[in-house]
Structure formats: C-alpha cells, structure tokens
Coordinates of C-alpha atoms in Angstrom, one line a residue:
X1 CA 0.0 0.0 0.0
X2 CA 1.3 3.4 -0.9
X3 CA 1.8 6.1 1.8
X4 CA -1.0 8.1 0.2
X5 CA -3.4 5.2 0.4
X6 CA -2.3 4.5 4.0
X7 CA -3.0 8.1 5.0
X8 CA -6.4 8.1 3.4
X9 CA -7.3 4.7 5.1
X10 CA -6.4 6.3 8.5
X11 CA -8.6 9.3 7.8
X12 CA -11.6 7.1 6.7
X13 CA -11.2 4.9 9.8
X14 CA -11.6 8.0 12.1
X15 CA -14.7 9.5 10.5
X16 CA -17.2 9.7 13.4
X17 CA -20.3 11.1 11.6
X18 CA -21.3 11.2 8.0
X19 CA -23.6 13.7 6.3
X20 CA -25.5 13.5 3.1
X21 CA -24.6 16.0 0.4
X22 CA -27.0 19.0 0.5
X23 CA -29.5 19.5 -2.3
X24 CA -28.5 22.2 -4.7
X25 CA -32.1 23.2 -4.7
X26 CA -31.8 24.3 -1.0
X27 CA -29.0 26.8 -1.7
X28 CA -30.3 30.4 -1.4
X29 CA -27.9 32.2 -3.7
X30 CA -27.7 36.0 -3.8
X31 CA -30.1 37.9 -6.1
X32 CA -30.2 41.5 -7.1
X33 CA -33.1 43.9 -7.8
X34 CA -31.3 45.1 -10.9
X35 CA -28.7 42.6 -12.3
X36 CA -27.5 45.1 -14.9
X37 CA -26.6 47.8 -12.3
X38 CA -24.9 45.2 -10.1
X39 CA -22.9 43.7 -13.0
X40 CA -21.6 47.1 -14.0
X41 CA -20.7 48.0 -10.5
X42 CA -18.8 44.7 -10.0
X43 CA -17.1 44.9 -13.4
X44 CA -15.8 48.3 -12.5
X45 CA -14.7 47.1 -9.0
X46 CA -12.5 44.5 -10.6
X47 CA -10.9 47.0 -12.9
X48 CA -13.0 46.6 -16.0
X49 CA -14.8 49.3 -18.0
X50 CA -18.4 48.8 -19.1
X51 CA -20.2 50.8 -21.8
X52 CA -23.8 50.5 -22.8
X53 CA -24.0 50.7 -26.6
X54 CA -26.9 52.6 -28.0
X55 CA -29.0 50.9 -30.7
X56 CA -27.6 51.7 -34.1
X57 CA -24.2 52.7 -32.9
X58 CA -21.3 51.6 -35.1
X59 CA -19.3 49.2 -32.9
X60 CA -16.2 49.5 -35.1
X61 CA -16.2 53.3 -34.8
X62 CA -16.7 53.0 -31.0
X63 CA -13.7 50.6 -30.7
X64 CA -11.6 53.0 -32.8
X65 CA -12.5 55.9 -30.5
X66 CA -11.7 53.8 -27.4
X67 CA -8.3 52.6 -28.8
X68 CA -7.2 55.3 -31.3
X69 CA -3.5 54.1 -31.3
X70 CA -4.3 50.4 -31.9
X71 CA -2.5 49.0 -34.9
X72 CA -3.2 45.3 -34.5
X73 CA -6.8 44.3 -33.8
X74 CA -7.7 40.6 -33.7
X75 CA -11.2 39.2 -34.0
X76 CA -13.1 36.6 -36.0
X77 CA -16.5 38.2 -35.4
X78 CA -18.3 39.0 -38.6
X79 CA -19.5 42.5 -37.5
X80 CA -15.9 43.6 -36.6
X81 CA -14.6 45.0 -39.9
X82 CA -11.6 46.8 -38.4
X83 CA -9.8 43.5 -37.5
X84 CA -6.2 43.2 -38.9
X85 CA -5.8 39.6 -37.6
X86 CA -8.1 36.7 -37.5
X87 CA -7.5 34.1 -34.7
X88 CA -9.0 31.5 -37.0
X89 CA -6.5 31.9 -39.7
X90 CA -3.2 32.5 -37.9
X91 CA -0.7 29.6 -38.1
X92 CA 0.1 29.5 -34.4
X93 CA -1.1 31.2 -31.2
X94 CA 2.1 33.1 -30.9
X95 CA 1.3 34.8 -34.3
X96 CA -1.2 36.8 -32.2
X97 CA 1.6 38.3 -30.1
X98 CA 1.6 42.1 -30.4
X99 CA -2.2 42.3 -30.6
X100 CA -3.3 45.7 -29.3
X101 CA -7.0 44.9 -29.1
X102 CA -8.7 41.5 -29.1
X103 CA -12.5 41.5 -29.7
X104 CA -14.6 38.5 -28.6
X105 CA -18.1 37.7 -27.7
X106 CA -19.3 36.7 -24.2
X107 CA -22.4 34.5 -23.8
X108 CA -23.6 35.8 -20.4
X109 CA -22.4 37.9 -17.5
X110 CA -22.7 37.4 -13.7
X111 CA -23.9 40.2 -11.5
X112 CA -22.4 38.7 -8.4
X113 CA -18.8 39.1 -9.5
X114 CA -18.7 40.9 -12.8
X115 CA -17.4 37.8 -14.7
X116 CA -18.4 36.8 -18.3
X117 CA -18.6 33.3 -19.7
X118 CA -16.5 33.1 -22.9
X119 CA -16.6 29.8 -24.7
X120 CA -13.9 29.2 -27.2
X121 CA -15.2 30.3 -30.5
X122 CA -11.9 30.8 -32.2
X123 CA -9.2 28.4 -33.3
X124 CA -6.7 30.3 -31.2
X125 CA -8.1 31.1 -27.7
X126 CA -4.9 32.9 -27.0
X127 CA -6.6 36.1 -28.3
X128 CA -8.4 36.3 -24.9
X129 CA -5.1 36.4 -23.0
X130 CA -2.4 37.7 -25.3
X131 CA -4.2 40.9 -26.3
X132 CA -3.1 44.1 -24.6
X133 CA -6.7 45.2 -24.4
X134 CA -9.7 43.0 -24.5
X135 CA -13.1 44.0 -25.7
X136 CA -16.0 41.7 -24.9
X137 CA -19.3 42.1 -26.7
X138 CA -22.2 41.1 -24.4
X139 CA -26.0 41.4 -24.9
X140 CA -27.2 43.3 -21.9
X141 CA -30.2 41.0 -21.5
X142 CA -27.8 38.1 -20.8
X143 CA -26.9 38.9 -17.2
X144 CA -27.6 36.3 -14.4
X145 CA -27.6 37.0 -10.7
X146 CA -25.0 34.5 -9.4
X147 CA -22.6 31.7 -10.2
X148 CA -25.3 29.1 -9.4
X149 CA -27.3 30.4 -12.2
X150 CA -24.2 30.7 -14.4
X151 CA -23.2 27.1 -14.0
X152 CA -26.6 25.9 -15.2
X153 CA -26.1 27.9 -18.4
X154 CA -22.6 26.7 -19.3
X155 CA -22.4 24.8 -22.6
X156 CA -19.3 23.7 -24.5
X157 CA -19.0 23.7 -28.2
X158 CA -16.7 21.6 -30.4
X159 CA -13.6 23.1 -28.9
X160 CA -14.6 21.9 -25.4
X161 CA -13.1 25.0 -23.7
X162 CA -14.5 28.1 -22.0
X163 CA -13.5 30.5 -19.3
X164 CA -14.9 33.1 -17.1
X165 CA -13.2 36.5 -17.5
X166 CA -13.7 39.2 -14.9
X167 CA -11.8 42.5 -15.7
X168 CA -8.2 42.7 -16.6
X169 CA -5.6 40.2 -15.4
X170 CA -4.5 40.8 -11.8
X171 CA -2.0 39.5 -9.3
X172 CA -1.1 40.4 -5.8
X173 CA 1.9 39.6 -3.6
X174 CA 2.3 39.0 0.1
X175 CA 2.8 42.8 0.6
X176 CA -0.8 43.2 -0.7
X177 CA 0.4 45.1 -3.8
X178 CA -2.2 44.6 -6.6
X179 CA -0.8 44.7 -10.1
X180 CA -3.3 44.9 -13.0
X181 CA -2.4 43.4 -16.4
X182 CA 0.3 41.2 -15.1
X183 CA -0.3 38.0 -17.1
X184 CA -2.9 38.8 -19.6
X185 CA -5.0 41.8 -20.9
X186 CA -4.1 45.1 -19.3
X187 CA -7.6 46.3 -19.8
X188 CA -11.0 44.7 -20.4
X189 CA -13.9 46.8 -21.9
X190 CA -17.4 45.2 -21.9
X191 CA -19.7 46.6 -24.6
X192 CA -23.3 45.9 -23.5
X193 CA -25.3 45.5 -26.6
X194 CA -29.0 46.3 -27.0
X195 CA -31.4 43.6 -28.0

C-alpha cells in the first residue's frame, strides 16, 4: 500500500459522523433587484470598463474611438470589420503576439462578481489572453444573478473549452500590492449591446 493510500485509510477509519450532500435546490444564492446595475458595479470594482451601446451605434467606430492608437486588432466576429488579424487563420497562437486589441463575444455575465462566460469560438483562444486590451461584446439581456445560475447555463462547443473573464488580469503579492495586467489583458472593456 502506498503512503497516500495508507494516510487516506487512516482518515476514513476515524470518521465519526457522515452527512448527506446538501441538495443544490436548497441553496439560497444572492439575487439583485437590478442585475445590470450590479454587473456594471462589480465589473468596475475588478478594474473593468463597461459601456452601454446605443441601438444603431457603429461598434467598429466606437472601438476605434476607445483605442485610437491600436494598430493590430484581432477578431473573428463578422461584425468587426476593423480587424487586422483573425484568430481562426493564424498559423500558431504566438502569431497573435503584439495584438493591441482583441475583440470577442461573451455569452452571459454574472452580476455577483462581474465575470463573463466566454466559450472558445476561435481556433486560437490565445486572443483572450495575449491581447493588450480585450473588448467583450455582451448582450445586456444576458446577465444572471450569481454563479449558481451561471453554471446551469454553461455549454461547451466543439472546442470543449471556455473560461470566465472578470476584468483585466490581476496579481497580488504578500505585501498586498495589486498589479493589473500582469499576465494577460491590461484592460477589459465590456460593450453591453442592445437587443
């Protein structure tokens, strides 16, 4: 018997009382009177920027206004006509290095923590992490209250990969110094789209 199995055997032998797993239906998760207001507040609290896009607004022009110095813009979204790189047609993920702005689509947002579910819909998912600035297009009607609701909505496509993104990349050390944009996008802008 391995030392790991021996240790686990000792733990199991000393269990005094067992409990049934709680029903997930009994969990009273947090809800909000206005999920959109809470989502915006939490997104900004984690360092993101949220803009509500008016109906009829040209998204390409808006992105150009937000990032006037961007030279390399990566996206495979058909409505993004300003893209200079397509993550579906690059040879390797590292070919996206030097991307100033990556533009992707989120499926839904979570008011509880400001995160957005982003399933992989490009050949090279690196666009989500290698871009200096990330823009996420999100229908404003697709905001749920909490992670319990979010997990019920997760679906995987043929790539079998997805991630939650909440604001720009962050890291903190033992001295409690928070650094934004340390490992991935330095900024995240969520464009809330009308119906």
